Coordinates of C-alpha atoms and ligand atoms in Angstrom, one line a residue:
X7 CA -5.5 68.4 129.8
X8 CA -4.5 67.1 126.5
X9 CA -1.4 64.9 127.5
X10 CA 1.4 66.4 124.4
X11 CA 3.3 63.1 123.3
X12 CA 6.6 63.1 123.9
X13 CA 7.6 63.2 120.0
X14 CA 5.7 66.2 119.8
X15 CA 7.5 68.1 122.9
X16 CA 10.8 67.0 121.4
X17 CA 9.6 68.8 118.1
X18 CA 8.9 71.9 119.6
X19 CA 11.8 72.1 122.0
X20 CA 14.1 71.3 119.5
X21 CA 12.1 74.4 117.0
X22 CA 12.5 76.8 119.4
X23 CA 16.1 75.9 120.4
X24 CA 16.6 76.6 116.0
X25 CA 14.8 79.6 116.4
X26 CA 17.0 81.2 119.1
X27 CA 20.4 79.6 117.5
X28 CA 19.6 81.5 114.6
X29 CA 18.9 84.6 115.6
X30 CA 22.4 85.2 117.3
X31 CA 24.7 83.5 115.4
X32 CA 24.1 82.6 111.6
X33 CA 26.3 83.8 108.8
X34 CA 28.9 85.1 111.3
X35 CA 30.8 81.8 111.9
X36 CA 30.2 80.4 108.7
X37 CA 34.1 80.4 107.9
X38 CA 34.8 78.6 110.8
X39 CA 35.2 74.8 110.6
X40 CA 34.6 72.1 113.8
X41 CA 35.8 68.5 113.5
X42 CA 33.7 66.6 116.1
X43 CA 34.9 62.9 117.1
X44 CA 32.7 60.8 119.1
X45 CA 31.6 57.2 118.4
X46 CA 28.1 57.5 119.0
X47 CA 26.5 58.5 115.7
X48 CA 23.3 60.1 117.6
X49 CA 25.2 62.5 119.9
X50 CA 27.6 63.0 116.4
X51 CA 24.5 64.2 114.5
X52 CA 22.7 66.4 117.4
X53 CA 26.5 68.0 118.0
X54 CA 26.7 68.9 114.1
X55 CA 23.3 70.0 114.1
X56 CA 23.2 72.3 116.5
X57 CA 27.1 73.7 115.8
X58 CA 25.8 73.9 111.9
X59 CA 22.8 76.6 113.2
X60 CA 24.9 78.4 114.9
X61 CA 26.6 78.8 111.4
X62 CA 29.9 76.8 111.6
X63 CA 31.4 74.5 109.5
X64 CA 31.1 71.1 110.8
X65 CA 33.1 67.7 109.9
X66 CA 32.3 64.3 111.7
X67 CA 34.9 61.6 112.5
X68 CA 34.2 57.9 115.0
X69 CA 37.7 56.8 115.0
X70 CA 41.3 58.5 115.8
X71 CA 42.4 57.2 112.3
X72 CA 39.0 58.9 110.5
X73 CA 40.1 61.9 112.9
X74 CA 43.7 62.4 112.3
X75 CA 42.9 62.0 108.3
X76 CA 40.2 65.0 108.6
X77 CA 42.7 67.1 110.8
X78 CA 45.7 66.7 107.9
X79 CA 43.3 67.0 105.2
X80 CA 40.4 69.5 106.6
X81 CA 42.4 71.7 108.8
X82 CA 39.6 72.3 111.0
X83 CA 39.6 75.6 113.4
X84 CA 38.5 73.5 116.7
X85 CA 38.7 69.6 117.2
X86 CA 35.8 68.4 119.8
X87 CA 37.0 65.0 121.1
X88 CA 36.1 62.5 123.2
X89 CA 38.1 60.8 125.4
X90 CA 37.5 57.2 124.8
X91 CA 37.2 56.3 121.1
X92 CA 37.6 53.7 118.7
X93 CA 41.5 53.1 117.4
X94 CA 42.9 55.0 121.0
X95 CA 42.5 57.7 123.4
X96 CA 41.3 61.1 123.0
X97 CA 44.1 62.9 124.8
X98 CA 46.7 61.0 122.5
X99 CA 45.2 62.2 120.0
X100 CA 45.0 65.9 121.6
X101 CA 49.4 65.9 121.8
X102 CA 49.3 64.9 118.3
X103 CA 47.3 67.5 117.6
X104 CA 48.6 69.9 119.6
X105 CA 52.4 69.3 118.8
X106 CA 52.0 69.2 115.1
X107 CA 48.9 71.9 114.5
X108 CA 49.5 74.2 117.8
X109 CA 46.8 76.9 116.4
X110 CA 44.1 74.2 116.4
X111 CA 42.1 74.5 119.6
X112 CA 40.8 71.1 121.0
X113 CA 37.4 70.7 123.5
X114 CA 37.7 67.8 125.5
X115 CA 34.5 65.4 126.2
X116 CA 34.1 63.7 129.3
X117 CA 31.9 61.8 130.8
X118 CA 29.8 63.4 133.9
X119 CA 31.8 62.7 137.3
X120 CA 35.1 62.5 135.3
X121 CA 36.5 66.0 136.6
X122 CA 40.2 64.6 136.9
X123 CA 40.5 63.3 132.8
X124 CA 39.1 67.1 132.8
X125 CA 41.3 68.4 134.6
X126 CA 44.8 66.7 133.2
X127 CA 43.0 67.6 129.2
X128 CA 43.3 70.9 130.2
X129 CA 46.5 70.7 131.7
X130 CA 47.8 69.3 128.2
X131 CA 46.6 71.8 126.7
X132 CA 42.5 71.7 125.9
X133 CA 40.7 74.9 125.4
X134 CA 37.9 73.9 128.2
X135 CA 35.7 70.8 128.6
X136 CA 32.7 69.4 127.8
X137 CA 31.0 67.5 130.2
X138 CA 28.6 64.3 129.3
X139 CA 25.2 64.2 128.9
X140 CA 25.9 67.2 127.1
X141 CA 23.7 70.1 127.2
X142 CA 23.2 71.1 123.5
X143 CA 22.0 74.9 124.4
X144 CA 25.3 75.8 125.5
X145 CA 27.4 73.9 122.9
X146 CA 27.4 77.2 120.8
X147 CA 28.5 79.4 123.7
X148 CA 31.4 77.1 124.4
X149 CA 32.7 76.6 121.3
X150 CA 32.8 80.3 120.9
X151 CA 34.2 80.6 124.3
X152 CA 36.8 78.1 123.2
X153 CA 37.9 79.8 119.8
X154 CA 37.8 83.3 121.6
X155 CA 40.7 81.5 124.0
X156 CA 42.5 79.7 120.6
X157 CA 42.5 82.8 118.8
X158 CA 43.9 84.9 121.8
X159 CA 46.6 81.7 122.1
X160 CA 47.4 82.1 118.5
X161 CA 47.9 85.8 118.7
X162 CA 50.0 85.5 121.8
X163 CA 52.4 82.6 120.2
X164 CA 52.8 85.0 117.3
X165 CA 53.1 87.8 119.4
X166 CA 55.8 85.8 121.2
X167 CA 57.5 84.3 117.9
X168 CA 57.4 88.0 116.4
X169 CA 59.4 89.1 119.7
X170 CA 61.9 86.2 119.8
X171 CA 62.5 86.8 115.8
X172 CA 63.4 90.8 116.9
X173 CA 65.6 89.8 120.2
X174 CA 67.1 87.5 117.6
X175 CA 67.7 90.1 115.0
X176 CA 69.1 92.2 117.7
X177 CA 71.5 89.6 119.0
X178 CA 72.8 89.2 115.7
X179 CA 73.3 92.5 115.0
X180 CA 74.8 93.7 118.3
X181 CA 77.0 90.6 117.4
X182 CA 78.0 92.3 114.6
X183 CA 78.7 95.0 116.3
X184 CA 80.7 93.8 118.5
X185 CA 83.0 92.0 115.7
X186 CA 84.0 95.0 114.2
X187 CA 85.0 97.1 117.2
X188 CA 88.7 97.6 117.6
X189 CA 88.6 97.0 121.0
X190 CA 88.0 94.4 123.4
X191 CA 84.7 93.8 125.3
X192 CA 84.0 91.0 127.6
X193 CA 80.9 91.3 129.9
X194 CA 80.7 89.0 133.2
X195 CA 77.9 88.7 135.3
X196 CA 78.0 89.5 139.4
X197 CA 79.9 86.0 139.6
X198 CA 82.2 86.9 136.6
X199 CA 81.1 84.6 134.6
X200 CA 81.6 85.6 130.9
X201 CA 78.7 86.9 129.2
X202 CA 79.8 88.3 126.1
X203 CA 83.5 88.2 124.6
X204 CA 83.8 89.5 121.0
X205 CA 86.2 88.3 118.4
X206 CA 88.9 91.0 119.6
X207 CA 89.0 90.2 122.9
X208 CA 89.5 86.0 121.5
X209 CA 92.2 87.0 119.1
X210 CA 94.2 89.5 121.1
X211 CA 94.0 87.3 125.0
X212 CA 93.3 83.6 123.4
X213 CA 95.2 81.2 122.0
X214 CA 92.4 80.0 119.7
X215 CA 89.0 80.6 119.2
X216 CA 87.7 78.6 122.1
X217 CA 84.2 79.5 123.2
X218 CA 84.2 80.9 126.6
X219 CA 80.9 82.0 127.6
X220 CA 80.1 80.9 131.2
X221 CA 83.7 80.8 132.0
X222 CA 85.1 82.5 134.9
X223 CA 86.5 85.9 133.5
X224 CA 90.3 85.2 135.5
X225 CA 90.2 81.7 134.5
X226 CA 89.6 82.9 130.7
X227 CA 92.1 85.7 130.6
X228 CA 94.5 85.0 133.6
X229 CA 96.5 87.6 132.4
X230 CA 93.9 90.7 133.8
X231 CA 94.2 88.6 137.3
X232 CA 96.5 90.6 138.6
X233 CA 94.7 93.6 137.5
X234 CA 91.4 92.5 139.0
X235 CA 89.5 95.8 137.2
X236 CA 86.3 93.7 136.8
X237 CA 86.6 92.5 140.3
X238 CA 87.1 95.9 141.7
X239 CA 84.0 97.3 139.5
X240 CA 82.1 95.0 141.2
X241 CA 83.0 94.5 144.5
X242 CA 82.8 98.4 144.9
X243 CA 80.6 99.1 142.4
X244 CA 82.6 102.0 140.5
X245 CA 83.7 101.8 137.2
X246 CA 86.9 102.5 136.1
X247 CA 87.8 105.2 133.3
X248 CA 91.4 104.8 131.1
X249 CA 93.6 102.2 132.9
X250 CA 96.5 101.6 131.4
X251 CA 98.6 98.3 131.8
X252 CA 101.6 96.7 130.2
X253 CA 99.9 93.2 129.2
X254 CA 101.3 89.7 127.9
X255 CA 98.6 89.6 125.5
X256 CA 98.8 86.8 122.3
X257 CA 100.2 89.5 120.2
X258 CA 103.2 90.1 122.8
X259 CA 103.2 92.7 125.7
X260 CA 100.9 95.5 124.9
X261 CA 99.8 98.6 126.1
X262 CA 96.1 98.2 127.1
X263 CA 93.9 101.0 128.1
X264 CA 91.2 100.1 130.1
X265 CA 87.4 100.9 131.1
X266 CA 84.9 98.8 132.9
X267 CA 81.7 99.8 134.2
X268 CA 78.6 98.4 135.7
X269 CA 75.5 96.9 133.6
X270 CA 72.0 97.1 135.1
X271 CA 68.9 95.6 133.3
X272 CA 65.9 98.1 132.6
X273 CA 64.3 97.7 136.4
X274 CA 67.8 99.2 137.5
X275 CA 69.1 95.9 138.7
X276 CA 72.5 95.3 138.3
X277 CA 73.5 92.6 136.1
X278 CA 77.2 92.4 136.3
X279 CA 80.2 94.9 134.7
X280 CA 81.8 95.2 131.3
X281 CA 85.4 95.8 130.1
X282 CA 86.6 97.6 127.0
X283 CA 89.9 97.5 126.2
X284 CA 92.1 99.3 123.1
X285 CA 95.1 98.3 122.2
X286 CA 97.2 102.0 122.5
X287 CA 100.6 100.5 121.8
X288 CA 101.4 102.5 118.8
X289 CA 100.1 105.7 120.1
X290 CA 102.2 105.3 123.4
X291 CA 105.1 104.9 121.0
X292 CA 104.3 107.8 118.6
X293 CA 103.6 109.6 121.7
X294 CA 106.8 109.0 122.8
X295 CA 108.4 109.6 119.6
X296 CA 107.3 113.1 119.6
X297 CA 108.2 114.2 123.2
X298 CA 111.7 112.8 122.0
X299 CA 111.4 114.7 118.7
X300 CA 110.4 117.7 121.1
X301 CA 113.4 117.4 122.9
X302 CA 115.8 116.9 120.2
X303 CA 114.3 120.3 118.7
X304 CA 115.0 122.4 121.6
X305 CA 118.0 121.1 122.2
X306 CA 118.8 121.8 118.6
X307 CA 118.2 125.1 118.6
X308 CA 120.2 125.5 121.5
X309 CA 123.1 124.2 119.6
X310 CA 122.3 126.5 117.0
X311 CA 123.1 129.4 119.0
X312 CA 126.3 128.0 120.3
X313 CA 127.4 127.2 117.5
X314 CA 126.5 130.3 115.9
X315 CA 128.2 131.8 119.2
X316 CA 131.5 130.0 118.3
X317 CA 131.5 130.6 114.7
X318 CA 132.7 134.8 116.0
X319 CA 135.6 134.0 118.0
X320 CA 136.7 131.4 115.8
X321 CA 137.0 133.4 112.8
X322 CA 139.0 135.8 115.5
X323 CA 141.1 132.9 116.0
X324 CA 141.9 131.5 112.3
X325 CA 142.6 135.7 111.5
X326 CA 145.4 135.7 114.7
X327 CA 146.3 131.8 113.4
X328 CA 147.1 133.4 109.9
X329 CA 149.0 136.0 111.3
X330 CA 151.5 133.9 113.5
X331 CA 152.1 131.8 110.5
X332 CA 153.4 134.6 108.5
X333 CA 156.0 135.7 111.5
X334 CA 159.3 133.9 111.0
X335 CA 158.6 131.1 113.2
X336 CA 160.6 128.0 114.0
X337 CA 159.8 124.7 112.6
X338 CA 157.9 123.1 115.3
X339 CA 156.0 126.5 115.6
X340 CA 155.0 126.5 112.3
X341 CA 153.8 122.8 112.8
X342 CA 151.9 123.4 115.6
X343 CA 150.4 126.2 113.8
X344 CA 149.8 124.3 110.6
X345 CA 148.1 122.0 113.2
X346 CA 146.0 124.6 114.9
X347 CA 144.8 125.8 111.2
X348 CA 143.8 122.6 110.2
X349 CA 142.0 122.0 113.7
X350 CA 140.2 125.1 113.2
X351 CA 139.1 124.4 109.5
X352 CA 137.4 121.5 111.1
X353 CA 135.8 122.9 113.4
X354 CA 134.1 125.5 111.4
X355 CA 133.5 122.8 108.7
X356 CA 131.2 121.0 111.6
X357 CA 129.4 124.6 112.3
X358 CA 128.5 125.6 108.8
X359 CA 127.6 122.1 108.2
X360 CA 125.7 122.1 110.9
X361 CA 123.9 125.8 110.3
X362 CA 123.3 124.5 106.9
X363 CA 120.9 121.9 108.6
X364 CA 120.0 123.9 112.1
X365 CA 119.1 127.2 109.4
X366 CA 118.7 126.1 105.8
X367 CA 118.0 128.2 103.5
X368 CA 115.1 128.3 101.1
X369 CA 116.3 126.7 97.8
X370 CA 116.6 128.6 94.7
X371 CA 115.2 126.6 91.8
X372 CA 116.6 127.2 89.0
X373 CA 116.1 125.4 85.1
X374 CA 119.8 123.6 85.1
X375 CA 121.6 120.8 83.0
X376 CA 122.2 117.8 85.3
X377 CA 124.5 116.3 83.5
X378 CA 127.0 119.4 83.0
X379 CA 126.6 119.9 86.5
X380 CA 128.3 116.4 87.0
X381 CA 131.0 116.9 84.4
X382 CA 131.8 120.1 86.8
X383 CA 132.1 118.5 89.8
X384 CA 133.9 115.5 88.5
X385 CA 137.2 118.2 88.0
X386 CA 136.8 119.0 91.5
X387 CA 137.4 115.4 93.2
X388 CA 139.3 114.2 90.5
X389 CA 142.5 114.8 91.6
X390 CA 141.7 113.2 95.2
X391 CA 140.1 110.0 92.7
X392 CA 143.5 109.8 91.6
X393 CA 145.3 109.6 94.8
X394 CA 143.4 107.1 95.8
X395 CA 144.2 105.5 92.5
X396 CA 140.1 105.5 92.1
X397 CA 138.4 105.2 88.8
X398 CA 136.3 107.8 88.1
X399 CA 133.6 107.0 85.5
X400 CA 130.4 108.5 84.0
X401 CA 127.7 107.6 82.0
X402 CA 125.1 110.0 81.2
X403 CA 122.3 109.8 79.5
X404 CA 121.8 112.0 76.8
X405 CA 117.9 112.9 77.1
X406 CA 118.1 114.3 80.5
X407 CA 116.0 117.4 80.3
X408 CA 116.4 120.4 82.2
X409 CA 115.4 120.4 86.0
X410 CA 114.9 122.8 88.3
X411 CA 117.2 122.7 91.3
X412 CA 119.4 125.2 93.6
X413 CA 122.2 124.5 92.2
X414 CA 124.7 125.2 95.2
X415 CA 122.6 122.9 97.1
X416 CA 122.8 120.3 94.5
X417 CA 126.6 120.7 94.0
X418 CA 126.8 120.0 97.9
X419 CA 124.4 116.6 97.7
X420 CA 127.0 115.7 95.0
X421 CA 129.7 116.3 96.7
X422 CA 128.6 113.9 100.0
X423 CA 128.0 111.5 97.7
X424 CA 131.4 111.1 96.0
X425 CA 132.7 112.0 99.3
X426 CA 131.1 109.1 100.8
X427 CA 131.8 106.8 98.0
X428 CA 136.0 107.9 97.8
X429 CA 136.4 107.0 101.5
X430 CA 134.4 103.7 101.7
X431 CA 137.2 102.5 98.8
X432 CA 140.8 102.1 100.4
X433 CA 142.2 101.9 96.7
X434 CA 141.5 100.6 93.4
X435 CA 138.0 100.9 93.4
X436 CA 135.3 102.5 90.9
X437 CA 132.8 105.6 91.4
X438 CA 129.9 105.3 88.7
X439 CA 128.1 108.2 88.2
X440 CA 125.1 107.9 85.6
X441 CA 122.0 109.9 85.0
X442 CA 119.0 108.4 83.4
X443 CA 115.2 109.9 82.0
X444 CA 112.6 108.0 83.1
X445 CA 109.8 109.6 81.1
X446 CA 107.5 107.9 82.1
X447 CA 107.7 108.6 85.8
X448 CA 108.7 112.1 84.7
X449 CA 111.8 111.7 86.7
X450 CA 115.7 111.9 86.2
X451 CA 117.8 109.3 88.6
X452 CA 120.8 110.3 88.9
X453 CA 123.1 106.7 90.8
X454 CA 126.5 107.6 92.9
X455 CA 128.1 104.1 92.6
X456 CA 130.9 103.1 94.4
X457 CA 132.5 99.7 94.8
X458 CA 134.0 99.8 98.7
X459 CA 133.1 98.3 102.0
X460 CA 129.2 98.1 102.0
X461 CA 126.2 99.6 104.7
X462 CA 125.0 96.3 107.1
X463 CA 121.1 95.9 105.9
X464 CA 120.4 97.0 110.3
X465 CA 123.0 100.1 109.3
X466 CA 120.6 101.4 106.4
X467 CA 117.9 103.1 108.5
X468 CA 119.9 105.0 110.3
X469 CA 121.2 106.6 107.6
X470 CA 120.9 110.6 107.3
X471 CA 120.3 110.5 111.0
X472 CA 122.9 113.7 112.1
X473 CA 126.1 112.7 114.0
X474 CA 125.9 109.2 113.1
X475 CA 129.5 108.2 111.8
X476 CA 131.3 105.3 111.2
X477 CA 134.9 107.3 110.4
X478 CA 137.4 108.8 113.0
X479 CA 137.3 112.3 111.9
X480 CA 133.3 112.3 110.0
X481 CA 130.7 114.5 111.5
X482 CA 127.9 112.1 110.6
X483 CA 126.3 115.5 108.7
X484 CA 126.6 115.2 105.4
X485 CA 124.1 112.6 104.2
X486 CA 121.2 114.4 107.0
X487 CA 122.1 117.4 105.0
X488 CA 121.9 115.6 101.2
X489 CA 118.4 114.2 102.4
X490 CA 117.2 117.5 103.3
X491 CA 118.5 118.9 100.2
X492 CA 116.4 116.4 98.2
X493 CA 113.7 116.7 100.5
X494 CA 113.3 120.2 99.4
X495 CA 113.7 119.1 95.8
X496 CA 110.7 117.1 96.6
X497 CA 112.8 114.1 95.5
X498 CA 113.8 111.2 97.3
X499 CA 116.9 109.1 98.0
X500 CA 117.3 105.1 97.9
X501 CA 120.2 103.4 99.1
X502 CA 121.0 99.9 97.5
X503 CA 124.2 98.2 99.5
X504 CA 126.0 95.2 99.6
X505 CA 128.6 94.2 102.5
X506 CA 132.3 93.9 100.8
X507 CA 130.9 94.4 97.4
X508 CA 129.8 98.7 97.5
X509 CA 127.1 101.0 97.3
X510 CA 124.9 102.9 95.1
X511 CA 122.9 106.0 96.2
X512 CA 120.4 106.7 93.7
X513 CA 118.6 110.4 94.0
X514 CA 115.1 110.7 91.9
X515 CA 114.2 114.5 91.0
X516 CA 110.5 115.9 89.5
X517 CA 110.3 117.0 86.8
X518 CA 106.8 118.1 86.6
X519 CA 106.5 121.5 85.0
X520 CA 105.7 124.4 86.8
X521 CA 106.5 122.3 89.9
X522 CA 108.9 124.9 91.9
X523 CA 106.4 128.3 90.8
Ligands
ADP16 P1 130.3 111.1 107.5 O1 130.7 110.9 106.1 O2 130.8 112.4 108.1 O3 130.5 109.9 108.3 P2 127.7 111.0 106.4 O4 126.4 111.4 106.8 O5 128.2 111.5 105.1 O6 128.8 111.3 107.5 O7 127.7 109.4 106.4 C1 127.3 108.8 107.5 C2 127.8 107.3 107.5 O8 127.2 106.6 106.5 C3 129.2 107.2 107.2 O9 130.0 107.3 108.4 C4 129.3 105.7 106.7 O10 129.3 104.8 107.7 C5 128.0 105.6 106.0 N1 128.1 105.7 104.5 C6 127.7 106.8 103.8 N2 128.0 106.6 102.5 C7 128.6 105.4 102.4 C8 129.1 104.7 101.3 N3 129.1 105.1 100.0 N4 129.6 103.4 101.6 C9 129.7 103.0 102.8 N5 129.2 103.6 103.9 C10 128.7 104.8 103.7
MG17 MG1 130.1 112.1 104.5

């Protein structure tokens, strides 16, 4: 037998090996590029050669500096590297490559017998290993092997990065969330440690804007101690549904309502418990306000009908009064009678005044002259000016148009007014009346001036409240009953006052046309 020298089987070996390379892979990998670092230039060249007929892309380097260069420049799918090399060590090399370019997959060569540098590349992250002599027929298989693993890596990491980027997204916007809820949350875990607090819960039950996360919930907000909801929630495991508490909150003592419940993850483990809280301050108060509103309606009708009741046997009286007073009667009779008469004037003044506002009557708007109006009046409380020795003036002005009012019920407002203003003056003092157009508001003003003892600012807001008085014989009616009159005008009132120095009322009316039809 013909003995086949040894350069010969090499030749034919090595053909065949082409031959089979080629038929699998060629073409397909051709986009893929392999940096291979080694310093021996013969195991370099076989290493390329095969890798380049299985159809990749294949870059050589000797040394780490040669290496790192390619890397930066070449940006190579899968680095092969060996573990000792010119210039430093191969699994230096591998972190660098690693930390900086984490989608480049790395193949670690060791030599034969070295199983622990193996096994510590692949703990730092190699793809697999490549054991020295190397077995060129399987250096396709691995390197596939290996960028099947990188490309599963790299889709993972994404995978991973796409999910944080959504959680954070979601963070953020329950964040937001939270912000702008007009209630307080603050979540604990089972050791009631703070989880989430959102900027209500900081602003109403902290000083400042001190970051409490991982606090103790009691320690945070010592002023829900003594409550202990989120304690009981989850000692017992119930929530709890509209507490409410008077708290000492930043803002002062509040009414809180409260609501805590329990927090499980999506396995049904429970996480730890949640509070909301609303502020219902106001609402207790308006609450309150209309129970009291409530009351003082009933119990105003009830008056109604009493007085109502009286107003009969009253007018009985006065006509039996009027009677006796026409008998010859002797002189301390007739006072006393003079006395009773004016008793009973009084007292029905207070009852019609009072109907007036218990009953009113529907107004009856009528197109009327303001300002003759006044001139009117002014005859009628003239004469008590004068007693007074009280200067009555007027100034009106002289484009005042028509306005429709009730006129009875406007002669009333303007007779509380000068009322008023005659007995807040002892003597000497000034009533103003004046009436002015303001066009462009399509308004008249008409101003009740006086210049006698002044309303306290605190006084100001309880005016036109009924049976407030500050006189000895006033019923504390007639200004309720002049801003119910203007009311129904659709008008309003503003008082302007100065302590010691007088008063002026000033009434604003509509004129919009067709406003009454
Ligand atoms: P009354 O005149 O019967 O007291 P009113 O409702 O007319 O009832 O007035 C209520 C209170 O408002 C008065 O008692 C007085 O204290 C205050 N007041 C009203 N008008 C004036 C004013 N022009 N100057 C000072 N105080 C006034
Ligand atoms: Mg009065």
């Amino acid at each position: 037998m013909v003995e086949v020298p040894l350069k010969l089987q090499w030749h034919f070996f090595f053909r065949n090996e082409v031959l089979r390379i080629k038929q699998g892979n060629f073409g397909t990998n051709a986009h893929v590029k392999v940096l291979v670092v080694d310093d021996m230039l013969l195991h370099l060249q076989t290493i390329k050669l095969y890798l380049e007929l299985a159809g990749y892309q294949v870059i050589c380097a000797s040394n780490t500096n040669d290496a790192w260069r390619l890397v930066m420049e070449e940006c190579p799918d899968l680095v092969i590297l060996d573990v000792i090399i010119p210039g430093g060590n191969g699994l230096e090399l591998m972190a660098k490559i690693k930390q900086q370019f984490p989608n480049i997959g790395v193949i670690i060569m060791t030599a034969y017998g070295n199983e622990d540098v193996a096994a510590s590349a692949i703990k730092l992250g190699a793809l697999d290993y490549l054991p020295k002599p190397v077995r060129y027929n399987t250096l396709a298989n691995l390197v596939s092997r290996a960028l099947t693993k990188q490309r599963q890596l790299s889709e993972q990491a994404a995978h991973v990065s796409t999910l944080k980027h959504a959680y954070e997204e979601l963070q953020v916007s329950a964040d937001s969330i939270l912000g702008c809820l007009s209630a307080a949350v603050v979540a604990v875990d089972k050791n009631l440690n703070i989880n989430i607090c959102n900027r209500w819960a900081k602003e109403f039950f902290l000083n400042a804007d001190i970051d409490v996360i991982g606090c103790n919930f009691y320690q945070a907000f010592p002023c829900f101690r003594q409550l202990g909801l989120l304690k009981y929630t989850l000692e017992n495991n119930r929530r709890v549904r509209n507490y409410e508490a008077e708290v000492d909150t930043v803002k002062g003592i509040k009414i809180l309502n409260i609501n805590t419940d329990l927090i499980y993850d999506h396995r049904g483990q429970q996480l730890g418990a949640v509070a909301v809280i609303n502020d219902v301050t106001e609402l207790k108060q308006k609450e309150h306000l209309l129970q009291e509103k409530e009351k003082l309606a009933i119990v105003g009708q009830m008056a109604a009908c009493m007085a109502h009741e009286i107003k009969n046997p009253l007018t009985a009286i006065k006509g039996f009064v009027q009677i006796l007073a026409s008998k010859a009667l002797d002189d301390s009779a007739a006072n006393y009678i003079s006395i009773i008469n004016s008793e009973i004037e009084r007292m029905s003044e207070v009852i019609r005044d009072f109907l007036s506002l218990a009953k009113p009557q529907p107004p009856q708007f009528v197109e009327a002259d303001i300002n003759l109006l006044i001139q009117e009046m002014v005859l009628i409380f003239q004469s008590q000016a004068l007693m007074k020795n009280i200067n009555v003036a007027i100034d009106l002005a002289e484009n005042v148009p028509p306005v429709a009012i009730d006129i009875g019920k406007f002669k009333q407002v303007l007779l509380n007014l000068t009322q008023n203003a005659l007995e807040a003056m002892d003597k000497n003092g000034t009533i103003t009346i004046a009436t002015y157009f303001l066009s462009d508001q399509r308004e008249i003003r008409l101003d009740v001036k006086d210049t006698g003892c002044g309303i306290p600012p605190e006084k100001i807001k309880d005016l036109g409240m009924p049976f407030v008085t500050t006189k000895s014989n006033g019923t504390g009616l007639g200004l309720c009953i002049t801003f119910s009159i203007i009311e129904q005008h659709r008008g309003r009132v503003v008082v302007q006052s100065e302590v010691g120095k007088g008063t002026t009322f000033s009434v604003y009316l509509p004129i919009k046309d067709g406003q009454y039809e």
